[in-house]
Amino acid sequence: MPKLSIPKPEEAFPAAVEGIVICKSSSGYVPIKGAVVTITCLKVNEEGYDDDKTPSSPTNAKGYFFKTLPSNKDDKKNSWENCKAFLEQSPMEECGVPSNVNRGIDGFPLSSHRILQDKHLKLYSVGPFFYTSEHKPTMNKVPAGGY
């Protein structure tokens, strides 16, 4: 009689987030060196909800960041489904206004990942995120002067 094999549950690899931060200006697109992205996770504790924030390392000259996330001892699978990545800061005065392209302001959810078996890592990719040089005007919901 053949032996039945039971599939192994997904291993609880440590998680990391990667992405790129770019300056979008009238002259084009330029990677931002030194930008910071924050990964915020909504956690439930005895007092209710709490935000757990982890800043990325500053981006390199190509605008790239990589951040290993702290181990989540309360979650045996190290699930990061209640986490989002947000633009935090740009070192460029001339390109310091965050943009919501790819949810840089609202938060890009860590919803899908890939497993890097050789590195024993669960990798989430976000963005690219953009900063601009100026605020975009917002439209009024009701036009001035009525319809």
mmCIF file of C-alpha atoms in Angstrom, residues 1 20-21 124:
data_model
loop_
_atom_site.group_PDB
_atom_site.id
_atom_site.type_symbol
_atom_site.label_atom_id
_atom_site.label_comp_id
_atom_site.label_asym_id
_atom_site.label_seq_id
_atom_site.Cartn_x
_atom_site.Cartn_y
_atom_site.Cartn_z
ATOM 1 C CA MET A 1 0.000 0.000 0.000
ATOM 2 C CA ILE A 20 11.925 52.242 -4.691
ATOM 3 C CA VAL A 21 11.346 55.938 -3.924
ATOM 4 C CA TYR A 124 6.963 41.875 -0.010
#
